[in-house]
Amino acid sequence: MGAVTQAGAVGAAAMVAEAAGADGLGTGGPGTGGPGTHGGDRPLLSAERLTKRYGGRIGCGDVSFELWRGEVLGIVGESGSGKSTLLSCLSGHLAPDTGRVLYDAGDGSVDTLALAEAERRRLMRTDWAFVHQNPRDGLRMGVSAGGNVGERLMGTGARHYGNIRAAALDWLARVEIAPDRIDDRPSAFSGGMQQRLQIARNLVTGPRLVLMDEPTGGLDVSVQARLLDLVRGLVREMGLSAIVVTHDLAVVRLLADRLMVMKDGHVVEQGLTDQVLDDPQHAHTQLLVSSVLQV
Amino acid sequence: MAVIEVDGLDKSFTLHDQGGAVIPVLAGARLAVEAGECVALTGASGAGKSTLMRMIHGNYLAGAGRIAVCGVDVARAAPREILALRRDRLGHVSQFLRVVPRVPALEVVAEPLLAVGASREAALGRARALLTRLNLPERLWALSPTTFSGGEQQRVNIARGFAHPYPALLLDEPTASLDAANREVVLTLVDEARARGAAILGIFHDAAARARVCDREVDVSAFAPVPA
């Protein structure tokens, strides 16, 4: 059991006071993610001609795009369209055959694929977050909920138990997990709670970029809505940039500013989300949009 | 230069999944809306009023031509430029409200103000004032509009569209499902927006509403493509 779950003796008032400093968001709050979060002269992330082949088959082919601060990019396509391969290449989980992924947090651009492993891991722990479709891939199932959130903070150098526990409590509240569940393991949680815990674990360090792979996959519809609402609020409050891979057009309609449509490893259409969905140009996008069942 | 300027605008839809049928809708559309002016789009159902409105909003792509809104050519702008335009300069009241389930009506209305950096207090205050004027019962404010009646949803949509003082405003049938009292509130909001210098382009099926708030009309039937 992680040490962070054993700090219950610290006074509640002190925890709250320390939490403001611990989560690095003390001055933030709803409404502060104004136009400035969409600013910057250079994109936060630039993918340049990313190609990944599996033998003779193309996983993703010649994909380029830019992501700006505060922007949410949706990537949609059917199974096998290459969207998950693309996300894996972006996150460094998979090495592309060719292409570059440039990241610019404001202090110059770095080619994340050319980084030394230690540097890449540091980036993943601090500036980037990855939300897996299956919470089991993104959580430590044998560690308490508080420990899961605290562990990521400790990865960025946090050491004060009181601060860490307070930040964990704060984040559990933000993802709507009751404080009395802090010492429970994720295996005792429902799928929706596990997914929200995974989001808390990822966002506690205040990342700039969040990559999400089918974040609502496998969840009940009512739970999906709750999660989407939560993610949308966090993107606004924290000024996050995000890339959301999904096959669900309703998810991108609600979450994404821009949309890329993939088929057979290639981007066949991209643009404003509402424009691509309401006035699709490519035959494949028209097929996807017209195939959605209405309720 | 007018706040909204459309020139030489063409639009057709190609239906790839229906044998590649091409449906021409508009050819050579042109109009201009000056600051402080309210212009109504008229024409029979299917003439392309909503299509033209959606193109100005960047929701439909232009085939050819120019759409200038506050100096931004929507027909050629990058998505992020259109997003920025929609955030602070181009408001839109659509016919139907599309919101995230679970978000309370008050937040839905305050959202455009929060997006331009208003304080939470100021944004919620403005939202309360608008919902009060539009006679949406206070007990509904904390509830998601997804469960509201058509008229209630439309009032939330209108409050949202008028929350931020956009210099350009598109109104797609803002009074369609409202009773007389609320229709009058909406027309007064339009008057006030015009008085502060907003350029407004609207579709109003109700002729009395048009006569009450619009300076002139543009009949989109004039932009019907000539059959080849």
Short mmCIF file of C-alpha atoms in Angstrom, two decimals:
data_model
loop_
_atom_site.label_atom_id
_atom_site.label_comp_id
_atom_site.label_asym_id
_atom_site.label_seq_id
_atom_site.Cartn_x
_atom_site.Cartn_y
_atom_site.Cartn_z
CA MET A 1 0.00 0.00 0.00
CA GLY A 2 1.40 3.40 -0.94
CA ALA A 3 2.62 5.66 1.86
CA VAL A 4 0.39 8.45 0.60
CA THR A 5 -2.65 6.64 1.89
CA GLN A 6 -1.35 6.68 5.44
CA ALA A 7 -1.30 10.43 6.00
CA GLY A 8 -4.81 10.66 7.37
CA ALA A 9 -3.65 12.26 10.61
CA VAL A 10 -2.94 15.61 8.99
CA GLY A 11 -5.61 18.18 9.90
CA ALA A 12 -8.23 18.78 7.23
CA ALA A 13 -7.72 22.55 7.21
CA ALA A 14 -4.00 22.20 6.69
CA MET A 15 -4.62 19.77 3.85
CA VAL A 16 -6.84 22.21 2.05
CA ALA A 17 -4.35 25.03 2.51
CA GLU A 18 -1.54 22.89 1.19
CA ALA A 19 -3.54 21.47 -1.66
CA ALA A 20 -3.63 24.83 -3.41
CA GLY A 21 0.12 24.74 -3.71
CA ALA A 22 0.40 21.03 -4.30
CA ASP A 23 -1.67 20.79 -7.42
CA GLY A 24 -0.05 23.80 -9.02
CA LEU A 25 -3.46 25.25 -9.77
CA GLY A 26 -3.86 27.56 -6.81
CA THR A 27 -4.73 30.60 -8.86
CA GLY A 28 -6.68 28.73 -11.49
CA GLY A 29 -10.36 28.01 -11.59
CA PRO A 30 -13.35 27.97 -13.85
CA GLY A 31 -13.41 30.81 -16.27
CA THR A 32 -9.71 31.48 -16.28
CA GLY A 33 -9.24 29.42 -19.43
CA GLY A 34 -10.18 32.35 -21.62
CA PRO A 35 -8.88 33.36 -25.01
CA GLY A 36 -5.32 33.24 -23.76
CA THR A 37 -5.42 29.46 -23.64
CA HIS A 38 -6.00 29.38 -27.36
CA GLY A 39 -3.11 31.74 -27.99
CA GLY A 40 0.54 31.29 -28.75
CA ASP A 41 2.26 31.91 -32.04
CA ARG A 42 3.32 28.33 -32.48
CA PRO A 43 1.43 25.09 -32.20
CA LEU A 44 1.88 23.04 -29.03
CA LEU A 45 2.27 19.87 -31.04
CA SER A 46 3.12 19.29 -34.70
CA ALA A 47 3.00 15.87 -36.28
CA GLU A 48 4.95 15.77 -39.53
CA ARG A 49 4.42 13.01 -42.10
CA LEU A 50 4.07 10.19 -39.59
CA THR A 51 4.11 6.77 -41.20
CA LYS A 52 4.00 3.38 -39.55
CA ARG A 53 3.89 0.14 -41.51
CA TYR A 54 3.16 -3.34 -40.22
CA GLY A 55 5.02 -5.40 -42.81
CA GLY A 56 3.39 -4.56 -46.10
CA ARG A 57 0.31 -3.05 -44.47
CA ILE A 58 0.06 0.63 -43.59
CA GLY A 59 -0.84 1.38 -39.97
CA CYS A 60 -0.89 5.11 -40.54
CA GLY A 61 0.43 6.82 -43.63
CA ASP A 62 1.88 10.30 -44.05
CA VAL A 63 -0.18 11.94 -41.31
CA SER A 64 0.51 15.61 -40.54
CA PHE A 65 -1.38 18.01 -38.29
CA GLU A 66 -0.94 20.76 -35.75
CA LEU A 67 -2.51 21.09 -32.31
CA TRP A 68 -2.76 24.50 -30.65
CA ARG A 69 -2.97 25.40 -26.99
CA GLY A 70 -6.42 24.88 -25.48
CA GLU A 71 -7.60 22.96 -28.51
CA VAL A 72 -9.21 19.52 -28.56
CA LEU A 73 -8.61 17.45 -31.68
CA GLY A 74 -10.83 14.44 -32.33
CA ILE A 75 -9.62 11.55 -34.47
CA VAL A 76 -12.37 9.26 -35.72
CA GLY A 77 -12.47 6.20 -37.91
CA GLU A 78 -13.58 2.61 -37.86
CA SER A 79 -11.61 -0.25 -36.32
CA GLY A 80 -8.41 -0.67 -38.28
CA SER A 81 -8.48 2.86 -39.68
CA GLY A 82 -5.14 3.64 -38.05
CA LYS A 83 -6.32 6.04 -35.37
CA SER A 84 -4.90 4.05 -32.45
CA THR A 85 -1.64 3.44 -34.33
CA LEU A 86 -1.38 7.18 -34.85
CA LEU A 87 -2.01 7.87 -31.16
CA SER A 88 0.62 5.29 -30.19
CA CYS A 89 3.14 6.96 -32.51
CA LEU A 90 2.34 10.36 -31.03
CA SER A 91 2.70 9.13 -27.47
CA GLY A 92 5.93 7.28 -28.14
CA HIS A 93 4.44 3.88 -27.33
CA LEU A 94 5.18 2.89 -30.92
CA ALA A 95 8.09 4.08 -33.05
CA PRO A 96 6.94 5.35 -36.47
CA ASP A 97 9.01 4.38 -39.52
CA THR A 98 9.27 7.98 -40.63
CA GLY A 99 8.10 11.39 -39.48
CA ARG A 100 8.52 13.74 -36.54
CA VAL A 101 6.46 14.79 -33.53
CA LEU A 102 7.47 18.28 -32.45
CA TYR A 103 6.39 19.55 -29.03
CA ASP A 104 6.72 23.18 -28.01
CA ALA A 105 5.79 24.12 -24.45
CA GLY A 106 6.94 27.68 -25.08
CA ASP A 107 10.67 27.21 -24.60
CA GLY A 108 11.54 25.91 -28.04
CA SER A 109 10.46 22.92 -30.01
CA VAL A 110 11.72 19.39 -29.30
CA ASP A 111 11.41 16.30 -31.50
CA THR A 112 9.85 13.95 -28.96
CA LEU A 113 10.74 10.87 -31.00
CA ALA A 114 14.42 11.79 -30.90
CA LEU A 115 14.51 12.36 -27.13
CA ALA A 116 16.58 10.11 -24.92
CA GLU A 117 14.40 7.59 -23.08
CA ALA A 118 14.84 9.34 -19.72
CA GLU A 119 13.83 12.68 -21.20
CA ARG A 120 10.83 11.16 -22.92
CA ARG A 121 9.70 9.55 -19.67
CA ARG A 122 10.09 12.85 -17.85
CA LEU A 123 7.88 14.54 -20.46
CA MET A 124 5.27 11.80 -20.06
CA ARG A 125 5.28 12.24 -16.28
CA THR A 126 4.96 16.01 -16.33
CA ASP A 127 3.64 17.71 -19.46
CA TRP A 128 1.79 14.85 -21.12
CA ALA A 129 -0.90 12.47 -19.96
CA PHE A 130 -2.32 9.35 -21.58
CA VAL A 131 -5.82 8.11 -20.76
CA HIS A 132 -6.22 4.50 -21.83
CA GLN A 133 -9.47 2.98 -23.02
CA ASN A 134 -9.19 0.32 -20.37
CA PRO A 135 -8.56 1.90 -16.96
CA ARG A 136 -6.63 -1.24 -15.97
CA ASP A 137 -3.91 -0.17 -18.41
CA GLY A 138 -3.59 3.25 -16.83
CA LEU A 139 -4.10 2.47 -13.13
CA ARG A 140 -2.23 0.40 -10.59
CA MET A 141 -5.00 -1.91 -9.54
CA GLY A 142 -3.30 -3.06 -6.34
CA VAL A 143 -2.77 0.47 -5.03
CA SER A 144 -5.44 2.60 -3.32
CA ALA A 145 -7.28 5.36 -5.22
CA GLY A 146 -5.35 7.97 -3.27
CA GLY A 147 -2.13 6.14 -3.96
CA ASN A 148 -2.84 6.06 -7.67
CA VAL A 149 -3.24 9.83 -7.77
CA GLY A 150 -0.39 10.48 -5.32
CA GLU A 151 2.04 8.23 -7.13
CA ARG A 152 1.95 10.36 -10.24
CA LEU A 153 2.56 13.49 -8.14
CA MET A 154 5.51 11.79 -6.44
CA GLY A 155 6.84 11.07 -9.92
CA THR A 156 7.20 14.81 -10.39
CA GLY A 157 9.08 15.26 -7.15
CA ALA A 158 6.30 15.83 -4.58
CA ARG A 159 7.32 14.36 -1.22
CA HIS A 160 5.16 15.98 1.48
CA TYR A 161 2.53 13.42 2.52
CA GLY A 162 0.05 16.05 3.64
CA ASN A 163 0.26 17.90 0.34
CA ILE A 164 0.01 14.74 -1.68
CA ARG A 165 -2.96 13.40 0.27
CA ALA A 166 -4.70 16.77 0.04
CA ALA A 167 -4.11 16.95 -3.71
CA ALA A 168 -5.44 13.40 -4.06
CA LEU A 169 -8.58 14.29 -2.08
CA ASP A 170 -9.04 17.42 -4.16
CA TRP A 171 -8.76 15.45 -7.39
CA LEU A 172 -11.05 12.65 -6.24
CA ALA A 173 -13.64 15.36 -5.54
CA ARG A 174 -13.11 16.92 -8.97
CA VAL A 175 -13.76 13.59 -10.66
CA GLU A 176 -16.73 12.97 -8.36
CA ILE A 177 -15.31 10.15 -6.25
CA ALA A 178 -16.38 10.36 -2.60
CA PRO A 179 -13.52 11.12 -0.17
CA ASP A 180 -14.29 8.03 1.89
CA ARG A 181 -13.24 5.88 -1.10
CA ILE A 182 -9.67 7.25 -1.05
CA ASP A 183 -8.24 4.13 0.58
CA ASP A 184 -10.17 1.67 -1.59
CA ARG A 185 -8.46 -0.06 -4.47
CA PRO A 186 -9.68 0.60 -8.02
CA SER A 187 -10.68 -3.05 -8.32
CA ALA A 188 -13.57 -2.21 -5.95
CA PHE A 189 -14.76 0.59 -8.29
CA SER A 190 -17.25 0.50 -11.16
CA GLY A 191 -15.93 0.98 -14.72
CA GLY A 192 -17.00 4.62 -14.79
CA MET A 193 -15.31 5.33 -11.44
CA GLN A 194 -12.14 3.60 -12.60
CA GLN A 195 -12.10 5.78 -15.71
CA ARG A 196 -12.61 8.93 -13.63
CA LEU A 197 -9.82 7.82 -11.29
CA GLN A 198 -7.56 7.33 -14.29
CA ILE A 199 -8.34 10.88 -15.37
CA ALA A 200 -7.55 12.20 -11.88
CA ARG A 201 -4.27 10.30 -11.85
CA ASN A 202 -3.36 11.80 -15.21
CA LEU A 203 -4.36 15.39 -14.55
CA VAL A 204 -3.08 15.83 -10.99
CA THR A 205 0.31 16.99 -12.28
CA GLY A 206 -1.27 19.73 -14.42
CA PRO A 207 -0.20 18.43 -17.85
CA ARG A 208 -0.48 20.56 -20.97
CA LEU A 209 -1.38 17.77 -23.37
CA VAL A 210 -3.71 14.84 -22.80
CA LEU A 211 -3.96 11.93 -25.22
CA MET A 212 -7.12 9.85 -24.86
CA ASP A 213 -7.81 6.50 -26.49
CA GLU A 214 -11.56 5.77 -26.59
CA PRO A 215 -12.10 7.34 -23.15
CA THR A 216 -15.78 6.40 -23.06
CA GLY A 217 -15.42 2.96 -24.65
CA GLY A 218 -17.11 0.20 -22.70
CA LEU A 219 -19.04 2.57 -20.42
CA ASP A 220 -22.80 2.81 -20.04
CA VAL A 221 -24.35 5.71 -21.92
CA SER A 222 -25.28 7.59 -18.74
CA VAL A 223 -21.75 7.15 -17.41
CA GLN A 224 -20.36 8.35 -20.76
CA ALA A 225 -22.28 11.61 -20.50
CA ARG A 226 -20.98 12.21 -17.01
CA LEU A 227 -17.41 11.55 -18.10
CA LEU A 228 -17.71 13.78 -21.18
CA ASP A 229 -19.10 16.58 -19.05
CA LEU A 230 -16.21 16.15 -16.63
CA VAL A 231 -13.52 16.10 -19.32
CA ARG A 232 -15.03 19.11 -21.06
CA GLY A 233 -15.00 21.12 -17.83
CA LEU A 234 -11.40 20.16 -17.06
CA VAL A 235 -10.24 21.10 -20.56
CA ARG A 236 -11.83 24.52 -20.09
CA GLU A 237 -10.60 25.09 -16.53
CA MET A 238 -7.05 23.91 -17.08
CA GLY A 239 -6.63 25.20 -20.63
CA LEU A 240 -5.65 21.69 -21.70
CA SER A 241 -4.89 20.61 -25.21
CA ALA A 242 -6.17 17.15 -25.99
CA ILE A 243 -6.24 14.53 -28.71
CA VAL A 244 -9.21 12.18 -28.41
CA VAL A 245 -9.32 9.02 -30.47
CA THR A 246 -12.76 7.45 -30.73
CA HIS A 247 -15.13 5.71 -33.08
CA ASP A 248 -18.04 7.56 -31.47
CA LEU A 249 -19.07 10.67 -33.41
CA ALA A 250 -21.23 11.89 -30.50
CA VAL A 251 -18.12 12.02 -28.30
CA VAL A 252 -16.21 14.26 -30.71
CA ARG A 253 -19.28 16.39 -31.38
CA LEU A 254 -19.31 17.31 -27.70
CA LEU A 255 -15.59 17.36 -26.96
CA ALA A 256 -13.57 18.27 -30.03
CA ASP A 257 -12.96 21.64 -31.67
CA ARG A 258 -11.44 20.02 -34.73
CA LEU A 259 -11.81 16.64 -36.31
CA MET A 260 -9.70 14.31 -38.44
CA VAL A 261 -11.34 11.37 -40.18
CA MET A 262 -9.14 8.35 -40.92
CA LYS A 263 -9.58 5.45 -43.28
CA ASP A 264 -7.05 2.74 -44.18
CA GLY A 265 -4.31 4.58 -42.32
CA HIS A 266 -4.83 7.90 -44.05
CA VAL A 267 -6.54 11.14 -43.06
CA VAL A 268 -9.35 11.53 -45.59
CA GLU A 269 -10.91 14.70 -44.20
CA GLN A 270 -10.28 17.27 -41.51
CA GLY A 271 -11.74 20.56 -40.34
CA LEU A 272 -13.96 22.13 -37.71
CA THR A 273 -15.83 19.37 -35.91
CA ASP A 274 -19.31 20.71 -36.61
CA GLN A 275 -18.42 21.41 -40.24
CA VAL A 276 -17.05 17.92 -40.86
CA LEU A 277 -20.08 16.30 -39.21
CA ASP A 278 -22.74 18.59 -40.74
CA ASP A 279 -21.23 19.07 -44.21
CA PRO A 280 -18.97 16.06 -44.76
CA GLN A 281 -17.12 16.15 -48.09
CA HIS A 282 -15.46 12.75 -48.36
CA ALA A 283 -17.47 9.67 -49.24
CA HIS A 284 -16.19 7.82 -46.17
CA THR A 285 -17.12 10.65 -43.78
CA GLN A 286 -20.57 10.83 -45.35
CA LEU A 287 -20.92 7.09 -44.78
CA LEU A 288 -19.84 7.39 -41.13
CA VAL A 289 -22.18 10.31 -40.45
CA SER A 290 -25.16 8.77 -42.22
CA SER A 291 -24.66 5.45 -40.42
CA VAL A 292 -25.18 6.89 -36.94
CA LEU A 293 -28.42 5.64 -35.47
CA GLN A 294 -30.75 8.38 -34.30
CA VAL A 295 -32.52 8.12 -30.96
CA MET B 1 -16.58 47.59 -44.93
CA ALA B 2 -19.73 45.93 -43.65
CA VAL B 3 -19.49 43.65 -40.61
CA ILE B 4 -20.91 40.74 -42.64
CA GLU B 5 -20.18 40.64 -46.37
CA VAL B 6 -20.96 37.78 -48.71
CA ASP B 7 -19.98 37.88 -52.37
CA GLY B 8 -20.14 35.41 -55.24
CA LEU B 9 -20.99 32.54 -52.93
CA ASP B 10 -21.78 29.14 -54.43
CA LYS B 11 -22.89 26.01 -52.64
CA SER B 12 -23.77 22.54 -53.77
CA PHE B 13 -23.94 19.24 -51.94
CA THR B 14 -22.42 16.07 -53.42
CA LEU B 15 -24.01 12.92 -52.00
CA HIS B 16 -21.38 10.23 -52.49
CA ASP B 17 -23.52 7.60 -50.83
CA GLN B 18 -26.41 8.29 -53.20
CA GLY B 19 -24.73 7.75 -56.54
CA GLY B 20 -22.74 10.97 -56.35
CA ALA B 21 -25.83 13.11 -56.87
CA VAL B 22 -24.98 16.82 -56.92
CA ILE B 23 -27.53 19.22 -55.46
CA PRO B 24 -26.84 22.87 -56.27
CA VAL B 25 -28.33 25.19 -53.65
CA LEU B 26 -26.86 28.67 -54.08
CA ALA B 27 -25.06 30.48 -56.89
CA GLY B 28 -23.57 33.96 -56.70
CA ALA B 29 -25.11 34.79 -53.35
CA ARG B 30 -24.29 38.28 -52.12
CA LEU B 31 -25.34 40.46 -49.21
CA ALA B 32 -23.94 42.90 -46.71
CA VAL B 33 -24.97 43.72 -43.16
CA GLU B 34 -23.67 46.93 -41.62
CA ALA B 35 -23.12 47.57 -37.94
CA GLY B 36 -26.41 48.41 -36.25
CA GLU B 37 -28.43 46.82 -39.03
CA CYS B 38 -30.80 43.83 -38.90
CA VAL B 39 -31.34 42.03 -42.20
CA ALA B 40 -33.86 39.23 -42.73
CA LEU B 41 -33.28 36.32 -45.11
CA THR B 42 -36.47 35.36 -46.90
CA GLY B 43 -37.47 32.80 -49.50
CA ALA B 44 -39.49 29.63 -49.71
CA SER B 45 -38.61 26.57 -47.67
CA GLY B 46 -35.63 24.90 -49.34
CA ALA B 47 -34.45 28.11 -51.01
CA GLY B 48 -31.21 28.03 -49.00
CA LYS B 49 -31.76 30.47 -46.11
CA SER B 50 -30.38 28.16 -43.45
CA THR B 51 -27.64 26.95 -45.80
CA LEU B 52 -26.46 30.51 -46.33
CA MET B 53 -26.61 31.19 -42.60
CA ARG B 54 -24.62 28.04 -41.84
CA MET B 55 -21.96 28.96 -44.40
CA ILE B 56 -21.50 32.36 -42.77
CA HIS B 57 -21.07 30.56 -39.45
CA GLY B 58 -18.45 28.24 -40.99
CA ASN B 59 -20.65 25.22 -40.40
CA TYR B 60 -21.00 24.49 -44.15
CA LEU B 61 -18.10 24.82 -46.56
CA ALA B 62 -18.35 27.33 -49.40
CA GLY B 63 -17.98 26.04 -52.95
CA ALA B 64 -16.76 29.39 -54.24
CA GLY B 65 -16.90 33.03 -53.18
CA ARG B 66 -16.08 35.16 -50.18
CA ILE B 67 -17.64 35.40 -46.71
CA ALA B 68 -16.17 38.23 -44.65
CA VAL B 69 -17.21 38.48 -41.00
CA CYS B 70 -15.43 41.19 -39.02
CA GLY B 71 -12.70 41.04 -41.66
CA VAL B 72 -12.18 37.26 -41.45
CA ASP B 73 -12.84 35.33 -44.69
CA VAL B 74 -14.76 32.40 -43.28
CA ALA B 75 -14.61 30.63 -46.66
CA ARG B 76 -10.83 30.39 -46.45
CA ALA B 77 -9.96 30.73 -42.76
CA ALA B 78 -8.25 27.93 -40.84
CA PRO B 79 -10.46 26.14 -38.30
CA ARG B 80 -8.74 27.85 -35.38
CA GLU B 81 -9.42 31.27 -36.90
CA ILE B 82 -13.10 30.39 -37.22
CA LEU B 83 -13.15 29.12 -33.64
CA ALA B 84 -11.66 32.41 -32.46
CA LEU B 85 -14.17 34.36 -34.56
CA ARG B 86 -17.07 32.39 -33.08
CA ARG B 87 -15.72 32.84 -29.59
CA ASP B 88 -15.60 36.62 -29.49
CA ARG B 89 -17.15 38.17 -32.62
CA LEU B 90 -19.73 35.94 -34.30
CA GLY B 91 -22.72 34.78 -32.26
CA HIS B 92 -25.23 32.23 -33.47
CA VAL B 93 -28.66 31.22 -32.25
CA SER B 94 -29.48 27.96 -33.98
CA GLN B 95 -32.92 26.44 -34.22
CA PHE B 96 -31.98 23.59 -31.95
CA LEU B 97 -29.96 23.54 -28.77
CA ARG B 98 -27.15 21.01 -28.69
CA VAL B 99 -25.57 20.65 -25.27
CA VAL B 100 -23.65 18.22 -23.13
CA PRO B 101 -26.12 16.24 -21.03
CA ARG B 102 -26.00 17.15 -17.32
CA VAL B 103 -24.72 20.72 -17.76
CA PRO B 104 -27.19 23.06 -15.99
CA ALA B 105 -29.06 25.64 -18.09
CA LEU B 106 -27.40 28.51 -16.19
CA GLU B 107 -23.94 27.19 -17.13
CA VAL B 108 -25.00 26.67 -20.75
CA VAL B 109 -25.94 30.35 -20.94
CA ALA B 110 -22.84 31.57 -19.09
CA GLU B 111 -20.43 29.49 -21.18
CA PRO B 112 -19.85 32.00 -24.03
CA LEU B 113 -18.87 34.64 -21.47
CA LEU B 114 -16.52 32.29 -19.64
CA ALA B 115 -14.95 31.48 -23.01
CA VAL B 116 -13.97 35.12 -23.55
CA GLY B 117 -12.47 35.36 -20.07
CA ALA B 118 -15.32 36.91 -18.06
CA SER B 119 -15.29 36.24 -14.34
CA ARG B 120 -17.55 33.44 -13.17
CA GLU B 121 -19.55 35.89 -11.10
CA ALA B 122 -20.13 38.26 -14.02
CA ALA B 123 -20.97 35.41 -16.41
CA LEU B 124 -23.49 33.80 -14.06
CA GLY B 125 -24.99 37.19 -13.24
CA ARG B 126 -25.58 37.94 -16.90
CA ALA B 127 -26.99 34.43 -17.42
CA ARG B 128 -29.46 34.90 -14.53
CA ALA B 129 -30.56 38.27 -15.88
CA LEU B 130 -31.21 36.87 -19.37
CA LEU B 131 -33.06 33.78 -18.15
CA THR B 132 -35.19 36.02 -15.92
CA ARG B 133 -36.05 38.30 -18.84
CA LEU B 134 -36.92 35.28 -20.96
CA ASN B 135 -39.24 34.01 -18.21
CA LEU B 136 -37.48 30.70 -17.71
CA PRO B 137 -38.58 29.57 -14.22
CA GLU B 138 -35.72 29.73 -11.73
CA ARG B 139 -36.33 26.15 -10.61
CA LEU B 140 -35.11 25.04 -14.08
CA TRP B 141 -31.80 26.92 -14.02
CA ALA B 142 -29.90 24.20 -12.22
CA LEU B 143 -31.26 21.48 -14.53
CA SER B 144 -29.92 20.29 -17.87
CA PRO B 145 -31.91 21.75 -20.79
CA THR B 146 -31.95 18.30 -22.43
CA THR B 147 -35.12 17.59 -20.47
CA PHE B 148 -36.82 20.93 -21.27
CA SER B 149 -39.73 21.58 -23.62
CA GLY B 150 -39.00 22.98 -27.10
CA GLY B 151 -39.88 26.52 -26.08
CA GLU B 152 -37.79 26.33 -22.91
CA GLN B 153 -34.81 24.98 -24.84
CA GLN B 154 -35.15 27.76 -27.36
CA ARG B 155 -35.11 30.39 -24.64
CA VAL B 156 -31.92 28.88 -23.18
CA ASN B 157 -30.46 28.95 -26.68
CA ILE B 158 -31.42 32.60 -27.14
CA ALA B 159 -30.05 33.61 -23.74
CA ARG B 160 -26.79 31.87 -24.67
CA GLY B 161 -26.66 33.70 -28.02
CA PHE B 162 -27.18 37.09 -26.39
CA ALA B 163 -24.91 36.53 -23.37
CA HIS B 164 -21.84 38.05 -24.98
CA PRO B 165 -22.19 41.31 -26.99
CA TYR B 166 -21.02 39.89 -30.32
CA PRO B 167 -20.51 42.47 -33.11
CA ALA B 168 -22.08 40.01 -35.57
CA LEU B 169 -25.08 37.83 -34.79
CA LEU B 170 -26.86 35.10 -36.75
CA LEU B 171 -30.41 34.19 -35.70
CA ASP B 172 -32.05 31.10 -37.18
CA GLU B 173 -35.78 31.27 -36.36
CA PRO B 174 -35.29 32.61 -32.84
CA THR B 175 -39.02 33.07 -32.20
CA ALA B 176 -40.36 29.91 -33.85
CA SER B 177 -41.69 28.08 -30.78
CA LEU B 178 -42.30 30.98 -28.40
CA ASP B 179 -45.51 32.47 -27.05
CA ALA B 180 -46.34 36.12 -27.70
CA ALA B 181 -44.83 37.44 -24.47
CA ASN B 182 -41.50 35.69 -24.97
CA ARG B 183 -41.44 36.55 -28.67
CA GLU B 184 -41.63 40.17 -27.62
CA VAL B 185 -38.71 39.71 -25.21
CA VAL B 186 -36.59 38.24 -28.02
CA LEU B 187 -37.48 41.06 -30.40
CA THR B 188 -36.52 43.56 -27.71
CA LEU B 189 -33.17 41.79 -27.28
CA VAL B 190 -32.68 42.08 -31.05
CA ASP B 191 -33.49 45.79 -30.87
CA GLU B 192 -31.01 46.28 -28.04
CA ALA B 193 -28.27 44.41 -29.91
CA ARG B 194 -28.91 46.55 -32.98
CA ALA B 195 -28.82 49.69 -30.86
CA ARG B 196 -25.39 48.79 -29.49
CA GLY B 197 -24.16 48.38 -33.07
CA ALA B 198 -24.41 44.65 -33.75
CA ALA B 199 -24.83 43.51 -37.35
CA ILE B 200 -27.67 40.98 -37.29
CA LEU B 201 -28.72 38.52 -39.97
CA GLY B 202 -31.85 36.54 -39.19
CA ILE B 203 -34.43 34.10 -40.47
CA PHE B 204 -37.87 34.94 -39.09
CA HIS B 205 -40.86 33.08 -40.52
CA ASP B 206 -43.14 35.45 -38.66
CA ALA B 207 -43.73 38.45 -40.96
CA ALA B 208 -44.78 40.65 -38.04
CA ALA B 209 -41.47 39.94 -36.30
CA ARG B 210 -39.58 40.86 -39.49
CA ALA B 211 -41.52 44.10 -39.83
CA ARG B 212 -40.84 44.89 -36.19
CA VAL B 213 -37.03 44.46 -36.04
CA CYS B 214 -35.58 44.19 -39.56
CA ASP B 215 -34.27 47.11 -41.60
CA ARG B 216 -34.58 45.22 -44.88
CA GLU B 217 -34.95 41.79 -46.43
CA VAL B 218 -32.78 39.71 -48.75
CA ASP B 219 -34.67 37.09 -50.78
CA VAL B 220 -32.35 34.12 -51.25
CA SER B 221 -34.51 32.86 -54.17
CA ALA B 222 -32.52 35.37 -56.23
CA PHE B 223 -29.46 33.14 -55.71
CA ALA B 224 -31.06 29.95 -57.04
CA PRO B 225 -28.65 28.16 -59.37
CA VAL B 226 -29.75 28.21 -63.02
CA PRO B 227 -30.37 24.62 -64.22
CA ALA B 228 -27.73 23.56 -66.73
#
